[in-house]
mmCIF file of N, CA and C in Angstrom:
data_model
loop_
_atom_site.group_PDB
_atom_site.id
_atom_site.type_symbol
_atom_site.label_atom_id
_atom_site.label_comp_id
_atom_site.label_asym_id
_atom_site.label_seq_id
_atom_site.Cartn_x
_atom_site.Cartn_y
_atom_site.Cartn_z
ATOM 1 N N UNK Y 1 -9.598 -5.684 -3.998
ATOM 2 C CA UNK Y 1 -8.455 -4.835 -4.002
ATOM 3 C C UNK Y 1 -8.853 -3.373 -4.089
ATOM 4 N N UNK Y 2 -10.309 -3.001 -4.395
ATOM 5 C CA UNK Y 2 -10.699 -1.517 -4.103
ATOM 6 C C UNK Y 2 -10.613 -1.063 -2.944
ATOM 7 N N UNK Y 3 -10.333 -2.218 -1.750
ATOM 8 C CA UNK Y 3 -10.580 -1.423 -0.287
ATOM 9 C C UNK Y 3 -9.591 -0.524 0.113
ATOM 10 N N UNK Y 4 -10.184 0.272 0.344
ATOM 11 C CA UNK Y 4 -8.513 0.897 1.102
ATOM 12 C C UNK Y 4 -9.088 0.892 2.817
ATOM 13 N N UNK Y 5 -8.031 0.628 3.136
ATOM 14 C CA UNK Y 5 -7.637 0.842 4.506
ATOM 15 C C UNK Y 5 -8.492 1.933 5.344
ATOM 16 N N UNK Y 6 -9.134 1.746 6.400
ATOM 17 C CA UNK Y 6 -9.868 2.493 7.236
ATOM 18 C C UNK Y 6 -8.763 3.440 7.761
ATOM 19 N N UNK Y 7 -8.828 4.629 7.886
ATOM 20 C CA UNK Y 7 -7.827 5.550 8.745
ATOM 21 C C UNK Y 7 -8.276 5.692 9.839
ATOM 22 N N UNK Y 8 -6.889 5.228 11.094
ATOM 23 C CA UNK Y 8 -7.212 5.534 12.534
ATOM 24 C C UNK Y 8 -7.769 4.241 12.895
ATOM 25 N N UNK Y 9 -7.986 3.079 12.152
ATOM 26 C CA UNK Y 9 -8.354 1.735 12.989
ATOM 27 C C UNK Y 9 -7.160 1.058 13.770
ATOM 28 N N UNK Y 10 -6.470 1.156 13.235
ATOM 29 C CA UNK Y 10 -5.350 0.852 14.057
ATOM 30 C C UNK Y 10 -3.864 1.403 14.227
ATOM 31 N N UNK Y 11 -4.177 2.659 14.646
ATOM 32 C CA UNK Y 11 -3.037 3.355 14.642
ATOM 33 C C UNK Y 11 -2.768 3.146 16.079
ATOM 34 N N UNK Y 12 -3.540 3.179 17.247
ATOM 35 C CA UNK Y 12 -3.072 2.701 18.357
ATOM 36 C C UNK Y 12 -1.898 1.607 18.582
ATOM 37 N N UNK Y 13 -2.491 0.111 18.029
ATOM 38 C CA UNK Y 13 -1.438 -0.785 17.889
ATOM 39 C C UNK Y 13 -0.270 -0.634 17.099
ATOM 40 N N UNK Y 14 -0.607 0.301 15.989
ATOM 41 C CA UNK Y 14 1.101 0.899 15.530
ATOM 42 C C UNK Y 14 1.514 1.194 16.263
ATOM 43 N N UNK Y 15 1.490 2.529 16.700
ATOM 44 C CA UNK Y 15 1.571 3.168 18.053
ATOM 45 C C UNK Y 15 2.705 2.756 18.734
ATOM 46 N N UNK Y 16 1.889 1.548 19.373
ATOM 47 C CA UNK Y 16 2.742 0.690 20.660
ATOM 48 C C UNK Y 16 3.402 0.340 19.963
ATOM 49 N N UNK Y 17 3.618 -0.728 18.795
ATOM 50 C CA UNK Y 17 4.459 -1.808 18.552
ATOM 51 C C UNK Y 17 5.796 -0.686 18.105
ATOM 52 N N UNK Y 18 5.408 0.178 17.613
ATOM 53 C CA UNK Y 18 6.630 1.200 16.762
ATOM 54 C C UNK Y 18 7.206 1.780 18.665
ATOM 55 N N UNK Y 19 6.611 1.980 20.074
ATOM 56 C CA UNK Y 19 7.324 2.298 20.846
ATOM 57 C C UNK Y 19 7.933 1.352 21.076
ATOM 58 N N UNK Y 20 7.700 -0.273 21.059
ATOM 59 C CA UNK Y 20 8.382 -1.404 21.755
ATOM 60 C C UNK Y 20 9.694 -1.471 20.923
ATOM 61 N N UNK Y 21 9.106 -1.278 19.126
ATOM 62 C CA UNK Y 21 11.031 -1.717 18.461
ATOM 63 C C UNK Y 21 11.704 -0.360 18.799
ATOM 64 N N UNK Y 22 10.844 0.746 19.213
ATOM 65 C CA UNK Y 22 12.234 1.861 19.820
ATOM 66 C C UNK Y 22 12.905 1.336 21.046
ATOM 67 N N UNK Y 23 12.186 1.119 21.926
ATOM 68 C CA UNK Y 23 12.544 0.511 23.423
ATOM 69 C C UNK Y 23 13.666 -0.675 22.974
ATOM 70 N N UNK Y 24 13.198 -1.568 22.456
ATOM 71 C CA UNK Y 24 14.200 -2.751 21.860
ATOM 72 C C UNK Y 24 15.502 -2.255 21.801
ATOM 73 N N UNK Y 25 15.404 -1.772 20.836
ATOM 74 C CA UNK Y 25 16.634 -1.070 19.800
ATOM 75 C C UNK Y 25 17.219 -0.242 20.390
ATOM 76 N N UNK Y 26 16.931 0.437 21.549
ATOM 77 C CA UNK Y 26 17.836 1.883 22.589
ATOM 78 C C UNK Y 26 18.158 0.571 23.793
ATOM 79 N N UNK Y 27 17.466 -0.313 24.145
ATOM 80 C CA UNK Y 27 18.132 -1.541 25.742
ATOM 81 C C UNK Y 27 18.945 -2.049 24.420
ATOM 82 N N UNK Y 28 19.131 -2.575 23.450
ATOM 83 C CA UNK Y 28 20.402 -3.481 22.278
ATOM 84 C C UNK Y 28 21.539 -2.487 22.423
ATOM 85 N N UNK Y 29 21.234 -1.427 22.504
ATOM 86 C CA UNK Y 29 22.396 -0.203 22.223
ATOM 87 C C UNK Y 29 22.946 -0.107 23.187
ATOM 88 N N UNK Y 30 22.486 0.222 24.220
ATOM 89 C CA UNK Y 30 23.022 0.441 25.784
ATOM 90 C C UNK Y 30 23.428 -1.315 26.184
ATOM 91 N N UNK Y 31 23.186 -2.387 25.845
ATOM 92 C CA UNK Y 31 23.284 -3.556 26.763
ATOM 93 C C UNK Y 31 24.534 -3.640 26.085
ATOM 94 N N UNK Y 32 25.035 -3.182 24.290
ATOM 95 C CA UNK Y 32 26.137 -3.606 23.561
ATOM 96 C C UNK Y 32 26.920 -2.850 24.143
ATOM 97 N N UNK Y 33 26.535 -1.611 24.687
ATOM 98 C CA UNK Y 33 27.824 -0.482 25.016
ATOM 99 C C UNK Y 33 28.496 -1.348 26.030
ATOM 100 N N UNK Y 34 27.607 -1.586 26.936
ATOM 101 C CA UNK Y 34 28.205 -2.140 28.574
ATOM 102 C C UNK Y 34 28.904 -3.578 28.556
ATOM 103 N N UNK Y 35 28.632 -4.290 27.886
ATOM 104 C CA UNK Y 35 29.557 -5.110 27.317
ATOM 105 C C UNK Y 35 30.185 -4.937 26.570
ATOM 106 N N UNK Y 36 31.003 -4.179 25.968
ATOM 107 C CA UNK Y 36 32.058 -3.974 25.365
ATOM 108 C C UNK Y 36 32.801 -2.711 26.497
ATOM 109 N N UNK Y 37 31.891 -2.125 27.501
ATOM 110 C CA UNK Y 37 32.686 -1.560 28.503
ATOM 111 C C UNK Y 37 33.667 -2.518 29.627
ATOM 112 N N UNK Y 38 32.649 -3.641 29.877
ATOM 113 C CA UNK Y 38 32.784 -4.529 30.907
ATOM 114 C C UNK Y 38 34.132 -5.450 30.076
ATOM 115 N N UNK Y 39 34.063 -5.879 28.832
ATOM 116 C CA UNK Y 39 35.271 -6.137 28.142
ATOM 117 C C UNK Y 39 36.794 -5.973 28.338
ATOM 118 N N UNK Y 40 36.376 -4.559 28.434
ATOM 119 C CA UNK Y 40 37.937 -3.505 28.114
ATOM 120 C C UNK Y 40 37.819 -3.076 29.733
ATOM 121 N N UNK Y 41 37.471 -3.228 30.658
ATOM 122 C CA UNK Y 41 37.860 -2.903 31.715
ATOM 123 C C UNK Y 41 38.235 -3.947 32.548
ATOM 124 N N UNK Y 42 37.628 -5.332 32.171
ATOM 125 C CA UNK Y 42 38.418 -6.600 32.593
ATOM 126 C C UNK Y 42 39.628 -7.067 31.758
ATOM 127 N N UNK Y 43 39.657 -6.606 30.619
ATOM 128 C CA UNK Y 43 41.194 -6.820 30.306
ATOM 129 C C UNK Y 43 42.417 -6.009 30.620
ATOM 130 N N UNK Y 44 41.948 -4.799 30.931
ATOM 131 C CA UNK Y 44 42.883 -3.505 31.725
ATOM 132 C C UNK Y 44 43.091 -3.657 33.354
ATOM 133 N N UNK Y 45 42.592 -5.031 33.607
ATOM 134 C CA UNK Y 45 42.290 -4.829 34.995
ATOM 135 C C UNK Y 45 43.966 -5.435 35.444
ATOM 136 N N UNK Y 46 44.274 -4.970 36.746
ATOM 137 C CA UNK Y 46 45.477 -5.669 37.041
ATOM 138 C C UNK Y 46 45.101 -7.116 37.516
ATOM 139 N N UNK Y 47 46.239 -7.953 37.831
ATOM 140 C CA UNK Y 47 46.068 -9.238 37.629
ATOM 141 C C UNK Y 47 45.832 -8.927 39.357
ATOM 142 N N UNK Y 48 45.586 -10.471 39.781
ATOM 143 C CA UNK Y 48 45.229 -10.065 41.355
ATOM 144 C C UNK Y 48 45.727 -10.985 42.084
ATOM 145 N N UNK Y 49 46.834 -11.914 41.593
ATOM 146 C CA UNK Y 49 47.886 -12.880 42.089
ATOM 147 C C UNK Y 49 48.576 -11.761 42.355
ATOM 148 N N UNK Y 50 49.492 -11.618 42.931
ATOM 149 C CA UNK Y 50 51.044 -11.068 43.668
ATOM 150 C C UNK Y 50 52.203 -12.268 43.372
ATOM 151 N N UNK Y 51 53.128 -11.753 43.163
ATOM 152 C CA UNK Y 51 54.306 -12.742 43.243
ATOM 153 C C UNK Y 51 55.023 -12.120 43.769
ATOM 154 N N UNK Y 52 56.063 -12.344 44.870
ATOM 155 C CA UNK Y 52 57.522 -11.606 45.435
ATOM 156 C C UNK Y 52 58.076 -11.043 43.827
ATOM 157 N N UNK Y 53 58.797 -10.627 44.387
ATOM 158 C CA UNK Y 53 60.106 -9.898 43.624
ATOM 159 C C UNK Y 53 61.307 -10.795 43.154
ATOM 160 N N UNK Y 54 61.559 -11.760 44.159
ATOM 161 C CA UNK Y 54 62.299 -12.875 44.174
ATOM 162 C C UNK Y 54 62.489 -14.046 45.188
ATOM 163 N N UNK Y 55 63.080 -15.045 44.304
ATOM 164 C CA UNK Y 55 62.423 -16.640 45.279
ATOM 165 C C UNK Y 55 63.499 -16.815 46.268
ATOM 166 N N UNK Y 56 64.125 -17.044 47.204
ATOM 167 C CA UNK Y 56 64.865 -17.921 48.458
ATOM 168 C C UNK Y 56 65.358 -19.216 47.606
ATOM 169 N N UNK Y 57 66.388 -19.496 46.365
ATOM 170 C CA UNK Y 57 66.570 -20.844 46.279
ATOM 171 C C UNK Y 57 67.856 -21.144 46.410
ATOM 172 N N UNK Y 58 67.726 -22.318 47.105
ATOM 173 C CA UNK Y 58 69.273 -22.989 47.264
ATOM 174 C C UNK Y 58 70.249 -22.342 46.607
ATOM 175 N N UNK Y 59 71.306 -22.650 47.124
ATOM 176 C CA UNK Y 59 72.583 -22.203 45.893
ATOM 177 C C UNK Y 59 72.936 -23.038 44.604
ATOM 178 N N UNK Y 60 73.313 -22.908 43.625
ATOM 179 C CA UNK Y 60 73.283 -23.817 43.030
ATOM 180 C C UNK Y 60 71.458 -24.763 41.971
ATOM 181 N N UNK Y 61 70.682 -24.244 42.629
ATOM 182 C CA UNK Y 61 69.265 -24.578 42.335
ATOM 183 C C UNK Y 61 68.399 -23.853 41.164
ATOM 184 N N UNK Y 62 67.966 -24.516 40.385
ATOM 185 C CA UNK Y 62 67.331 -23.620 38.927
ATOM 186 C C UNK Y 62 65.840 -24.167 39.439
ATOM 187 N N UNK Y 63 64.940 -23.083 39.146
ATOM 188 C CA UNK Y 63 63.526 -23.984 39.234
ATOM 189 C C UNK Y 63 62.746 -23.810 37.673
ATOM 190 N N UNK Y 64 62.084 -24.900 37.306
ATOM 191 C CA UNK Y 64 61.933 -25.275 36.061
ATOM 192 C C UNK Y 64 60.435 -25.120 35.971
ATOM 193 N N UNK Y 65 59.075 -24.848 37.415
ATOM 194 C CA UNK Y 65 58.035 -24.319 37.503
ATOM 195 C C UNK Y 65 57.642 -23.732 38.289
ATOM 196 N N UNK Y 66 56.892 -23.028 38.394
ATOM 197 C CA UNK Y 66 56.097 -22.186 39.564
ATOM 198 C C UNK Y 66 54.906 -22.128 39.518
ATOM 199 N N UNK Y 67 54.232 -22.581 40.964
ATOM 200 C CA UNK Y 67 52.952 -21.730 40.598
ATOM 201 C C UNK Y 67 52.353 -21.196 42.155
ATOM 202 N N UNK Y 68 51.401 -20.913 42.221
ATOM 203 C CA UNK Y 68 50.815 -20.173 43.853
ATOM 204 C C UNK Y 68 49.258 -20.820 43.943
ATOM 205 N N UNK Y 69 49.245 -21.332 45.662
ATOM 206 C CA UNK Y 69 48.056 -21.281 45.850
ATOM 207 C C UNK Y 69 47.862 -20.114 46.922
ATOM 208 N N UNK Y 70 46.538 -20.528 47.534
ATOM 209 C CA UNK Y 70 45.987 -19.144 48.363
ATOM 210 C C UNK Y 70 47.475 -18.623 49.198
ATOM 211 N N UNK Y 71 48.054 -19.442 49.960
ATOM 212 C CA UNK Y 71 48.663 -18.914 51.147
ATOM 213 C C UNK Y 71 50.305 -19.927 50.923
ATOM 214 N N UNK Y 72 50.506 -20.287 49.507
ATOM 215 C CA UNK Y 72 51.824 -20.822 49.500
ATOM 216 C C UNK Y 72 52.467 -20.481 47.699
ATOM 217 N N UNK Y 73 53.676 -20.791 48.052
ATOM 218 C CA UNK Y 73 54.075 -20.906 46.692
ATOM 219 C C UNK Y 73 54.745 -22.049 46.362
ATOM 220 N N UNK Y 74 54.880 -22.490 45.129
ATOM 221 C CA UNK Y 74 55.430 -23.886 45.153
ATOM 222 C C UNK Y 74 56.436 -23.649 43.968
ATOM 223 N N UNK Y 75 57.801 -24.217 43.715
ATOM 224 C CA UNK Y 75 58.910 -24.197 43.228
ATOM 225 C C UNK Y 75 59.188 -25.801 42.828
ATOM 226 N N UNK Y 76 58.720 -26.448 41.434
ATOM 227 C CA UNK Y 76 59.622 -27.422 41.245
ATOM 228 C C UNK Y 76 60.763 -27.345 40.430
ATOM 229 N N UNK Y 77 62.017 -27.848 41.055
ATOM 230 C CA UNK Y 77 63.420 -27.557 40.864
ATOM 231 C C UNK Y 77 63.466 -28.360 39.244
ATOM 232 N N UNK Y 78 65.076 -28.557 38.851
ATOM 233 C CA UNK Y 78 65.215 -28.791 37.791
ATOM 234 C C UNK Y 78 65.911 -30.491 38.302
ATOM 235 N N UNK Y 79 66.404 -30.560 39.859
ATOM 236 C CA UNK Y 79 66.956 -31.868 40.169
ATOM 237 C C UNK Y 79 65.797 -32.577 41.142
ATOM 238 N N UNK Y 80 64.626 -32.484 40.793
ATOM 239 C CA UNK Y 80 63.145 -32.901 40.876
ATOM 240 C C UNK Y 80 62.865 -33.050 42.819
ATOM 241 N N UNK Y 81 62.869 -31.906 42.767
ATOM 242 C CA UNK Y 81 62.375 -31.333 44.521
ATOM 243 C C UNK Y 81 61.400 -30.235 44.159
ATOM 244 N N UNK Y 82 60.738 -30.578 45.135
ATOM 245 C CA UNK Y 82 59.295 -29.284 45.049
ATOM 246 C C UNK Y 82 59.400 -28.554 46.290
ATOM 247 N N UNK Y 83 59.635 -27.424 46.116
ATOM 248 C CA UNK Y 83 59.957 -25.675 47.623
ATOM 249 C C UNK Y 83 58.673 -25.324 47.591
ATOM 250 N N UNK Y 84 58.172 -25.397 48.630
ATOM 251 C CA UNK Y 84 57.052 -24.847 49.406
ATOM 252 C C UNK Y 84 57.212 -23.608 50.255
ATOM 253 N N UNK Y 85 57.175 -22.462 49.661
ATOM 254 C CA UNK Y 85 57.614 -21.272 50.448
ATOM 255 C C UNK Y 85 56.080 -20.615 50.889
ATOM 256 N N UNK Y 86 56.582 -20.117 51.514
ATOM 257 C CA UNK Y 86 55.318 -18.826 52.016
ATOM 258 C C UNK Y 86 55.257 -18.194 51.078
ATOM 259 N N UNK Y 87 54.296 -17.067 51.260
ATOM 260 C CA UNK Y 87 53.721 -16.156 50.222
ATOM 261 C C UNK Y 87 55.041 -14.948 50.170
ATOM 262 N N UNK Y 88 55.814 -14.684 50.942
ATOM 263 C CA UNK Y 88 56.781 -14.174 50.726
ATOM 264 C C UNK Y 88 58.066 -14.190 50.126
ATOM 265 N N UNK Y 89 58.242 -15.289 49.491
ATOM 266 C CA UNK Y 89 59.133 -16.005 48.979
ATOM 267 C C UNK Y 89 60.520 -16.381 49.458
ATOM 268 N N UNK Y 90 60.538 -16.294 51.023
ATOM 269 C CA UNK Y 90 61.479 -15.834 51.646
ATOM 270 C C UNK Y 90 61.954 -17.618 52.301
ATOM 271 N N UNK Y 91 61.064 -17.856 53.676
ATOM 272 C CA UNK Y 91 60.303 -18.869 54.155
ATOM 273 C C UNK Y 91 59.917 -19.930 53.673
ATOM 274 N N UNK Y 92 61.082 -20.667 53.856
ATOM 275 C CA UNK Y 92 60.275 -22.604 53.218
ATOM 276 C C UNK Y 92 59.878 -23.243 54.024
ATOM 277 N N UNK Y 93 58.608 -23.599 53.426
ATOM 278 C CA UNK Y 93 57.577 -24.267 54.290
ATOM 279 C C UNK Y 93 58.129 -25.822 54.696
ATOM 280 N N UNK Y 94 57.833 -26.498 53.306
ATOM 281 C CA UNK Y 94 58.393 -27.595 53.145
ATOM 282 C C UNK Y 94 59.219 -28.168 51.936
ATOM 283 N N UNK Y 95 59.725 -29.040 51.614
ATOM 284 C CA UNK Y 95 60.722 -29.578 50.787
ATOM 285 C C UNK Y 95 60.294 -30.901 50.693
ATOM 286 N N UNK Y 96 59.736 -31.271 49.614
ATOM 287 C CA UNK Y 96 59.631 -32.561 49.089
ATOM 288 C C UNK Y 96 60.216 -33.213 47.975
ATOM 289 N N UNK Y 97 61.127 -34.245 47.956
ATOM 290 C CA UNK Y 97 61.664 -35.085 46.872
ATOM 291 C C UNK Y 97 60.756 -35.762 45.890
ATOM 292 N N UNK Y 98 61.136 -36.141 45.188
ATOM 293 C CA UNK Y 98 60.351 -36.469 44.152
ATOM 294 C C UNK Y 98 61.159 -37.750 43.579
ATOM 295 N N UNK Y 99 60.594 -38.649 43.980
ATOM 296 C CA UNK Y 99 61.338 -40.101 43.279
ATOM 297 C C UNK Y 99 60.743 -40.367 42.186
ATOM 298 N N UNK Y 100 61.869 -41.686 41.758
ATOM 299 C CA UNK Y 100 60.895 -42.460 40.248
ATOM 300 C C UNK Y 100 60.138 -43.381 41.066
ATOM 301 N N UNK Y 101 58.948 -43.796 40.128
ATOM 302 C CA UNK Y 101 57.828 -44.817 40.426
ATOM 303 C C UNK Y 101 58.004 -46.077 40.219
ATOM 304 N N UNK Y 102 57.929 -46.463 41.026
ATOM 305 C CA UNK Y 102 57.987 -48.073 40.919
ATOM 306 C C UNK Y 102 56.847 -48.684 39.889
#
């Protein structure tokens, strides 16, 4: 326990290792910023479905779901028919009934 430490034997490898936990510790800082940028700019983002303004339904007709694929929209009613409109909501594609199952 009398030894003391040689000065300058290894100050090189300090050196480095003290530049690598700076390097570390400044890419942790910057990688946390950008994910918490990338965060808040995908939750601010607008949505990227479209929906019309309003649907084309029968008179008399309530619809009880909706949803959209690429190039249609679909309407199931409340007296169990499914509206297949265009993306415009204007235009019915098709009209399908919906029976009970045997």
């Amino acid at each position: 326990m009398d030894e003391a430490p040689i000065p300058g034997a290894d100050t090189g490898l300090v050196r480095y290792l003290k530049w690598l936990v700076t390097t570390l510790t400044v890419t942790m800082i910057a990688g946390l910023i950008i994910l918490i940028a990338l965060v808040v700019m995908r939750f601010n983002a607008q949505a990227t479905v479209d929906f019309p303004d309003g649907l084309a339904l029968p008179e008399g007709v309530s619809a009880a779901a909706v949803t959209r694929g690429s190039d249609w929209i679909a309407v199931v009613t409340t007296d169990d028919r499914i509206l297949i409109y265009e993306t415009d909501g204007q235009t019915l594609r098709q009209e399908i009934t919906v029976g009970p199952s045997d």
